Coordinates of C-alpha atoms (C1' of nucleotides) in Angstrom, one line a residue:
Chain A
X1123 CA 19.4 -77.1 -100.8
X1124 CA 17.8 -73.8 -100.6
X1125 CA 14.8 -75.2 -102.4
X1126 CA 14.7 -78.2 -100.1
X1127 CA 14.7 -75.9 -97.1
X1128 CA 11.9 -73.8 -98.5
X1129 CA 9.9 -76.9 -99.1
X1130 CA 10.6 -78.2 -95.7
X1131 CA 9.6 -75.0 -94.0
X1132 CA 6.4 -75.0 -96.0
X1133 CA 5.7 -78.6 -95.2
X1134 CA 6.4 -78.2 -91.5
X1135 CA 4.0 -75.2 -91.2
X1136 CA 1.4 -77.0 -93.2
X1137 CA 1.9 -80.2 -91.2
X1138 CA 1.6 -78.3 -87.9
X1139 CA -1.6 -76.7 -89.1
X1140 CA -2.9 -80.0 -90.3
X1141 CA -2.2 -81.6 -86.9
X1142 CA -3.9 -78.7 -85.1
X1143 CA -7.1 -79.1 -87.2
X1144 CA -7.1 -82.9 -86.7
X1145 CA -6.7 -82.4 -82.9
X1146 CA -9.5 -79.9 -82.8
X1147 CA -11.8 -82.1 -84.8
X1148 CA -11.0 -85.0 -82.6
X1149 CA -12.0 -83.0 -79.6
X1150 CA -15.2 -81.8 -81.2
X1151 CA -16.2 -85.3 -82.1
X1152 CA -15.3 -86.9 -78.8
X1153 CA -17.1 -84.2 -77.0
X1154 CA -20.2 -84.7 -79.1
X1155 CA -20.2 -88.5 -78.8
X1156 CA -19.2 -88.4 -75.1
X1157 CA -21.9 -86.0 -74.2
X1158 CA -24.7 -87.7 -76.2
X1159 CA -23.8 -91.0 -74.7
X1160 CA -23.8 -89.7 -71.2
X1161 CA -27.3 -88.2 -71.5
X1162 CA -28.6 -91.2 -73.3
X1163 CA -27.7 -93.2 -70.3
X1164 CA -30.7 -91.9 -68.4
X1165 CA -33.3 -92.1 -71.2
X1166 CA -34.6 -95.5 -70.3
X1167 CA -35.4 -94.6 -66.8
X1168 CA -36.8 -91.2 -67.8
X1169 CA -39.1 -93.0 -70.3
X1170 CA -40.4 -95.3 -67.7
X1171 CA -41.4 -92.2 -65.7
X1172 CA -42.8 -90.4 -68.6
X1173 CA -40.3 -87.7 -68.4
X1174 CA -37.8 -86.2 -70.9
X1175 CA -34.3 -84.8 -70.9
X1176 CA -35.5 -81.3 -70.0
X1177 CA -37.1 -82.7 -66.8
X1178 CA -33.9 -84.5 -66.0
X1179 CA -31.8 -81.3 -66.3
X1180 CA -34.2 -79.5 -64.0
X1181 CA -34.2 -82.3 -61.4
X1182 CA -30.5 -82.5 -61.6
X1183 CA -29.8 -78.9 -60.8
X1184 CA -32.5 -78.7 -58.1
X1185 CA -30.9 -81.7 -56.4
X1186 CA -27.5 -80.1 -56.7
X1187 CA -28.6 -76.8 -55.2
X1188 CA -31.6 -77.1 -53.0
X1189 CA -33.6 -74.0 -52.4
X1190 CA -32.4 -72.5 -55.7
X1191 CA -34.6 -69.7 -56.9
X1192 CA -36.3 -70.1 -60.3
X1193 CA -34.2 -67.3 -61.8
X1194 CA -31.0 -69.1 -61.0
X1195 CA -32.2 -72.2 -62.6
X1196 CA -33.1 -70.2 -65.7
X1197 CA -29.7 -68.8 -65.9
X1198 CA -28.1 -72.2 -65.6
X1199 CA -30.3 -73.8 -68.2
X1200 CA -30.1 -70.8 -70.5
X1201 CA -33.7 -71.2 -71.7
X1202 CA -36.8 -69.0 -71.5
X1203 CA -39.0 -69.0 -68.5
X1204 CA -41.8 -70.2 -70.7
X1205 CA -39.9 -73.3 -71.6
X1206 CA -38.9 -74.0 -68.0
X1207 CA -42.4 -73.4 -66.7
X1208 CA -43.8 -76.4 -68.6
X1209 CA -41.1 -78.6 -67.2
X1210 CA -41.6 -77.3 -63.6
X1211 CA -45.3 -77.7 -63.9
X1212 CA -44.9 -81.3 -64.9
X1213 CA -42.5 -82.0 -62.0
X1214 CA -44.8 -80.3 -59.5
X1215 CA -47.9 -82.1 -60.8
X1216 CA -46.0 -85.4 -60.4
X1217 CA -45.1 -84.5 -56.8
X1218 CA -41.3 -84.5 -57.5
X1219 CA -40.7 -80.8 -56.9
X1220 CA -42.1 -78.2 -54.6
X1221 CA -41.7 -74.5 -54.3
X1222 CA -41.3 -72.4 -51.2
X1223 CA -41.6 -68.6 -50.9
X1224 CA -38.2 -67.1 -50.3
X1225 CA -37.6 -65.6 -46.9
X1226 CA -35.1 -63.0 -47.8
X1227 CA -37.1 -62.0 -50.9
X1228 CA -40.7 -63.1 -50.9
X1229 CA -41.0 -62.7 -54.6
X1230 CA -38.6 -65.6 -55.1
X1231 CA -39.8 -69.2 -55.4
X1232 CA -37.2 -71.6 -54.0
X1233 CA -37.2 -75.0 -55.7
X1234 CA -36.9 -78.2 -53.7
X1235 CA -37.2 -81.9 -54.4
X1236 CA -39.7 -83.9 -52.6
X1237 CA -38.5 -87.2 -51.2
X1238 CA -39.9 -88.8 -54.3
X1239 CA -38.1 -86.3 -56.5
X1240 CA -34.9 -86.9 -54.6
X1241 CA -35.2 -90.7 -55.0
X1242 CA -35.8 -90.3 -58.8
X1243 CA -32.8 -87.9 -59.1
X1244 CA -30.6 -90.4 -57.2
X1245 CA -31.7 -93.2 -59.6
X1246 CA -31.0 -91.0 -62.6
X1247 CA -27.7 -89.9 -61.2
X1248 CA -26.8 -93.6 -60.7
X1249 CA -27.3 -94.2 -64.4
X1250 CA -24.8 -91.4 -65.2
X1251 CA -22.5 -92.3 -62.4
X1252 CA -21.8 -95.7 -63.8
X1253 CA -20.6 -94.4 -67.2
X1254 CA -18.6 -91.6 -65.8
X1255 CA -17.0 -93.6 -63.1
X1256 CA -16.0 -96.2 -65.7
X1257 CA -14.5 -93.5 -67.9
X1258 CA -12.6 -92.0 -64.9
X1259 CA -11.2 -95.4 -63.9
X1260 CA -10.1 -96.3 -67.4
X1261 CA -8.5 -92.9 -68.0
X1262 CA -6.9 -92.3 -64.6
X1263 CA -6.9 -89.4 -62.2
X1264 CA -4.4 -87.4 -64.2
X1265 CA -6.6 -87.6 -67.3
X1266 CA -9.6 -86.6 -65.2
X1267 CA -7.9 -83.4 -64.3
X1268 CA -7.1 -82.7 -67.9
X1269 CA -10.7 -83.4 -68.8
X1270 CA -11.9 -80.8 -66.4
X1271 CA -9.4 -78.3 -67.5
X1272 CA -10.3 -78.5 -71.1
X1273 CA -14.0 -78.4 -70.5
X1274 CA -13.6 -75.4 -68.2
X1275 CA -11.7 -73.6 -70.9
X1276 CA -14.7 -74.1 -73.2
X1277 CA -17.0 -72.3 -70.9
X1278 CA -17.0 -68.5 -71.3
X1279 CA -15.2 -66.9 -68.4
X1280 CA -18.2 -64.9 -67.5
X1281 CA -20.2 -68.1 -66.8
X1282 CA -17.6 -69.9 -64.8
X1283 CA -18.4 -68.4 -61.4
X1284 CA -22.0 -69.6 -61.7
X1285 CA -20.8 -73.1 -62.3
X1286 CA -18.2 -73.0 -59.6
X1287 CA -20.8 -71.8 -57.2
X1288 CA -22.8 -74.9 -58.1
X1289 CA -19.9 -77.1 -57.2
X1290 CA -18.7 -75.1 -54.2
X1291 CA -18.5 -77.0 -50.9
X1292 CA -19.6 -80.2 -52.4
Chain B
X576 CA -8.3 -95.1 -29.3
X577 CA -10.2 -98.0 -30.7
X578 CA -13.2 -95.8 -30.9
X579 CA -11.2 -93.1 -32.7
X580 CA -10.0 -95.6 -35.2
X581 CA -13.4 -96.9 -35.9
X582 CA -14.7 -93.4 -36.4
X583 CA -11.8 -92.5 -38.6
X584 CA -12.3 -95.6 -40.7
X585 CA -15.9 -94.7 -41.1
X586 CA -15.2 -91.1 -41.9
X587 CA -12.5 -92.0 -44.4
X588 CA -14.8 -94.4 -46.3
X589 CA -17.7 -91.9 -46.3
X590 CA -15.3 -89.1 -47.3
X591 CA -13.9 -91.2 -50.2
X592 CA -17.5 -91.9 -51.3
X593 CA -18.4 -88.3 -51.0
X594 CA -15.4 -87.2 -53.0
X595 CA -16.2 -89.7 -55.7
X596 CA -19.7 -88.3 -56.1
X597 CA -18.5 -84.8 -56.1
X598 CA -16.0 -85.6 -58.8
X599 CA -18.6 -87.4 -60.9
X600 CA -21.0 -84.5 -60.6
X601 CA -18.3 -82.1 -61.5
X602 CA -17.6 -84.1 -64.7
X603 CA -21.3 -84.3 -65.6
X604 CA -21.7 -80.5 -65.2
X605 CA -18.5 -79.5 -67.0
X606 CA -19.4 -81.9 -69.8
X607 CA -22.9 -80.4 -70.1
X608 CA -21.7 -76.8 -70.0
X609 CA -18.7 -77.4 -72.2
X610 CA -20.8 -79.2 -74.8
X611 CA -23.6 -76.7 -74.9
X612 CA -21.2 -73.8 -75.1
X613 CA -19.3 -75.5 -78.0
X614 CA -22.4 -76.0 -80.1
X615 CA -23.8 -72.6 -79.2
X616 CA -20.7 -71.1 -80.9
X617 CA -22.0 -71.8 -84.3
X618 CA -25.6 -70.8 -83.7
X619 CA -25.2 -67.2 -85.0
X620 CA -23.7 -68.3 -88.3
X621 CA -26.3 -71.0 -88.7
X622 CA -29.1 -68.6 -88.1
X623 CA -27.8 -66.2 -90.7
X624 CA -28.0 -69.1 -93.2
X625 CA -31.4 -70.2 -92.0
X626 CA -30.1 -73.5 -90.8
X627 CA -30.3 -75.4 -87.5
X628 CA -28.0 -77.5 -85.4
X629 CA -29.2 -80.7 -87.1
X630 CA -28.0 -79.3 -90.4
X631 CA -24.7 -78.4 -88.8
X632 CA -24.1 -82.0 -87.6
X633 CA -24.8 -83.4 -91.0
X634 CA -22.6 -80.9 -92.8
X635 CA -19.9 -81.6 -90.3
X636 CA -19.8 -85.3 -90.8
X637 CA -20.1 -85.1 -94.5
X638 CA -17.1 -82.8 -94.6
X639 CA -15.3 -85.1 -92.3
X640 CA -15.9 -88.2 -94.4
X641 CA -16.6 -87.3 -98.0
X642 CA -18.5 -90.0 -100.0
X643 CA -20.1 -91.3 -96.9
X644 CA -23.2 -93.4 -97.6
X645 CA -26.5 -92.3 -96.0
X646 CA -26.5 -95.3 -93.8
X647 CA -23.2 -94.5 -92.2
X648 CA -24.3 -91.0 -91.4
X649 CA -27.5 -92.4 -89.9
X650 CA -25.4 -94.7 -87.7
X651 CA -23.2 -91.8 -86.6
X652 CA -26.1 -89.4 -85.8
X653 CA -28.1 -92.2 -84.3
X654 CA -31.4 -90.8 -85.6
X655 CA -34.1 -92.1 -87.9
X656 CA -33.9 -91.9 -91.6
X657 CA -37.0 -89.8 -91.6
X658 CA -35.4 -87.2 -89.4
X659 CA -32.2 -87.2 -91.5
X660 CA -34.1 -86.9 -94.7
X661 CA -35.6 -83.6 -93.8
X662 CA -32.2 -82.2 -93.1
X663 CA -30.6 -83.7 -96.2
X664 CA -33.4 -82.4 -98.3
X665 CA -32.8 -78.9 -97.0
X666 CA -29.1 -79.1 -97.6
X667 CA -29.6 -80.4 -101.2
X668 CA -32.2 -77.7 -101.9
X669 CA -29.8 -75.1 -100.8
X670 CA -27.0 -76.6 -103.0
X671 CA -24.8 -77.4 -100.1
X672 CA -24.8 -81.2 -100.5
X673 CA -25.1 -83.6 -103.4
X674 CA -25.5 -87.3 -103.7
X675 CA -23.8 -89.7 -106.0
X676 CA -24.7 -93.3 -106.7
X677 CA -22.2 -95.7 -105.1
X678 CA -20.0 -97.6 -107.5
X679 CA -19.4 -100.6 -105.4
X680 CA -23.1 -100.8 -104.4
X681 CA -25.4 -98.9 -106.6
X682 CA -28.1 -98.8 -103.9
X683 CA -26.0 -96.5 -101.8
X684 CA -26.1 -92.7 -102.1
X685 CA -22.8 -91.2 -101.3
X686 CA -22.9 -87.8 -99.7
X687 CA -20.6 -84.9 -100.8
X688 CA -20.4 -81.3 -100.1
X689 CA -20.6 -78.8 -103.0
X690 CA -18.0 -76.1 -102.9
X691 CA -20.6 -73.8 -101.2
X692 CA -21.3 -76.5 -98.7
X693 CA -17.6 -76.9 -98.0
X694 CA -17.2 -73.2 -97.6
X695 CA -20.0 -73.0 -95.1
X696 CA -18.7 -76.0 -93.2
X697 CA -15.3 -74.4 -93.0
X698 CA -16.8 -71.2 -91.6
X699 CA -18.8 -73.2 -89.1
X700 CA -15.7 -75.2 -88.1
X701 CA -13.8 -71.9 -87.6
X702 CA -16.4 -70.9 -85.0
X703 CA -15.8 -74.1 -83.1
X704 CA -12.1 -74.1 -83.7
X705 CA -11.6 -70.8 -81.9
X706 CA -13.2 -72.0 -78.7
X707 CA -11.6 -75.4 -78.7
X708 CA -8.1 -74.1 -79.6
X709 CA -8.4 -71.6 -76.7
X710 CA -9.4 -74.4 -74.3
X711 CA -6.5 -76.6 -75.5
X712 CA -4.0 -73.8 -75.2
X713 CA -5.2 -72.9 -71.7
X714 CA -5.2 -76.5 -70.5
X715 CA -2.0 -77.7 -72.1
X716 CA -1.2 -80.8 -74.2
X717 CA -1.2 -83.1 -71.3
X718 CA -4.7 -82.1 -70.3
X719 CA -5.9 -82.5 -73.9
X720 CA -4.8 -86.1 -73.8
X721 CA -6.7 -86.7 -70.6
X722 CA -9.7 -84.9 -72.1
X723 CA -9.7 -87.4 -75.0
X724 CA -9.1 -90.4 -72.8
X725 CA -12.1 -89.7 -70.5
X726 CA -14.4 -88.9 -73.4
X727 CA -13.4 -92.0 -75.2
X728 CA -14.3 -94.0 -72.0
X729 CA -17.8 -92.5 -72.1
X730 CA -18.4 -94.0 -75.5
X731 CA -19.7 -97.6 -75.6
X732 CA -16.8 -99.8 -76.7
X733 CA -19.0 -101.0 -79.6
X734 CA -19.2 -97.5 -81.0
X735 CA -15.6 -96.6 -80.8
X736 CA -14.4 -98.3 -84.0
X737 CA -17.0 -96.2 -85.9
X738 CA -15.6 -93.0 -84.4
X739 CA -12.0 -94.0 -84.8
X740 CA -12.6 -94.7 -88.5
X741 CA -14.0 -91.2 -88.7
X742 CA -10.7 -89.9 -87.4
X743 CA -8.4 -92.3 -89.2
X744 CA -5.7 -90.9 -91.4
X745 CA -6.6 -87.4 -90.7
Chain C
dA782 C1' -34.1 -117.8 -111.6
dT783 C1' -36.7 -116.4 -108.2
dA784 C1' -37.2 -115.0 -103.4
dT785 C1' -35.5 -112.3 -99.8
dT786 C1' -32.9 -108.7 -97.9
dT787 C1' -30.8 -104.3 -98.0
dG788 C1' -30.3 -99.2 -98.9
dC789 C1' -32.8 -95.5 -99.6
dG790 C1' -36.9 -92.3 -100.2
dT791 C1' -41.4 -90.6 -98.9
dC792 C1' -46.1 -89.6 -96.9
dA793 C1' -48.5 -88.6 -92.7
dG794 C1' -48.9 -87.5 -88.1
dC795 C1' -47.3 -86.9 -83.4
dC796 C1' -44.3 -85.4 -79.4
dA797 C1' -40.7 -82.8 -76.7
dT798 C1' -38.7 -78.8 -76.2
dG799 C1' -37.1 -74.7 -77.7
dT800 C1' -38.7 -69.6 -79.3
dT801 C1' -41.3 -64.7 -79.3
dG802 C1' -44.6 -61.5 -77.6
dA803 C1' -48.0 -59.8 -74.5
dC804 C1' -49.8 -59.2 -70.2
dG805 C1' -50.7 -59.7 -64.9
dT806 C1' -49.4 -59.6 -59.9
dA807 C1' -46.8 -59.4 -55.8
dT808 C1' -42.9 -57.6 -53.8
dT809 C1' -38.9 -54.8 -53.4
dT810 C1' -36.2 -50.8 -54.2
dC811 C1' -35.5 -46.1 -55.5
Chain D
dG1100 C1' -45.6 -43.3 -54.8
dA1101 C1' -43.1 -44.9 -59.0
dA1102 C1' -40.2 -48.1 -61.1
dA1103 C1' -37.9 -52.3 -61.2
dT1104 C1' -37.8 -57.2 -60.2
dA1105 C1' -39.2 -62.2 -59.7
dC1106 C1' -42.4 -65.0 -61.3
dG1107 C1' -46.5 -66.9 -63.8
dT1108 C1' -49.5 -67.5 -67.8
dC1109 C1' -51.8 -67.5 -72.5
dA1110 C1' -51.0 -68.1 -77.3
dA1111 C1' -48.7 -69.2 -81.4
dC1112 C1' -44.9 -71.1 -83.7
dA1113 C1' -40.2 -73.6 -85.1
dT1114 C1' -36.9 -77.3 -84.7
dG1115 C1' -35.9 -81.7 -84.7
dG1116 C1' -36.8 -86.0 -82.7
dC1117 C1' -40.3 -90.2 -83.2
dT1118 C1' -43.5 -94.2 -85.2
dG1119 C1' -45.9 -96.5 -88.9
dA1120 C1' -46.7 -97.7 -93.5
dC1121 C1' -45.4 -98.2 -98.1
dG1122 C1' -42.5 -98.3 -102.5
dC1123 C1' -38.5 -99.3 -105.5
dA1124 C1' -34.1 -100.7 -107.2
dA1125 C1' -30.2 -103.3 -106.4
dA1126 C1' -27.8 -107.0 -104.1
dT1127 C1' -27.7 -111.5 -102.2
dA1128 C1' -29.3 -116.0 -100.9
dT1129 C1' -31.7 -120.3 -102.1

DNA sequence: ATATTTGCGTCAGCCATGTTGACGTATTTC
DNA sequence: GAAATACGTCAACATGGCTGACGCAAATAT
């Protein structure tokens, strides 16, 4: 009896630990596959335009926050300015993005999409929208709320305001 | 009155559409930032071992499914064998991974972690576990279920069995 | 039994996108 | 007027994808 209790206690703890790890791994894997499938959704269209995923990310955020200064985009993307500059140069050469001198601070360069850039971004968004809307519909509104909650928890608290500002008022 | 109703109907539809797009964009952004923050969690440890993210992915899946044939890993990672071969060569050179000839099919090469490989994978997992466990705890079990549901919906139905098999019995 | 297909490896080269380091210039702030 | 800031640029390099071509051993089909 005592022995059985000891064994049970051990098994229960081990089992709980085991479940925890399985649940964590499940989250890691679904996050990996979910993310890669989402971004893959736009690859065909990007290819047809001779652009890559880095271009897509820049277009996306410029569409999301028009008149965003270069420094803000750098902070969002978390890459070096040298990496971003190649991408922005491509986008400007192709007439998808333009820069304006900031009024408040004339050192800033505010990024904007041209009409062509906006049209392309809309088409790229549509590719992502389809998949995401399907997943939302399948999972239900309650699941969507949980989806957001867990993902928000994965983001360092220090970065959350930046992302919330991105989503503010939209 | 009739005019007001017409306007309301229009506004309601536009508003619903607007909300839908905002919700989709929110999901896209949280998925992007959540994913990148998760993977970034292991970068320090990887750096100290002179490995990259591609090595991490391979180690992860080999740990998850010991004795996995090369072809299965290729299907999971969705990259070319040439890309994978560089990564596997590195891992074998460093004594983290070994290959065994398949018994059922002797053309297959079954991938296994060495004890050193398993130890490194465990340490890498621990880096991810911290963040994921924190997010789960903050969001709650119900949210976790929704998180899984939405992510599953993002994965093409054809790929889901492969991923479920990965998680089966664990 | 031979022909074909499959699983895997490899050589060679290219592309996209990230990095570091150094330096320049206009503008703002102290 | 000096220092800090926002941005741009040149150069070199690393990582991790890709295509194409070829080879071999083992399994499978005819």
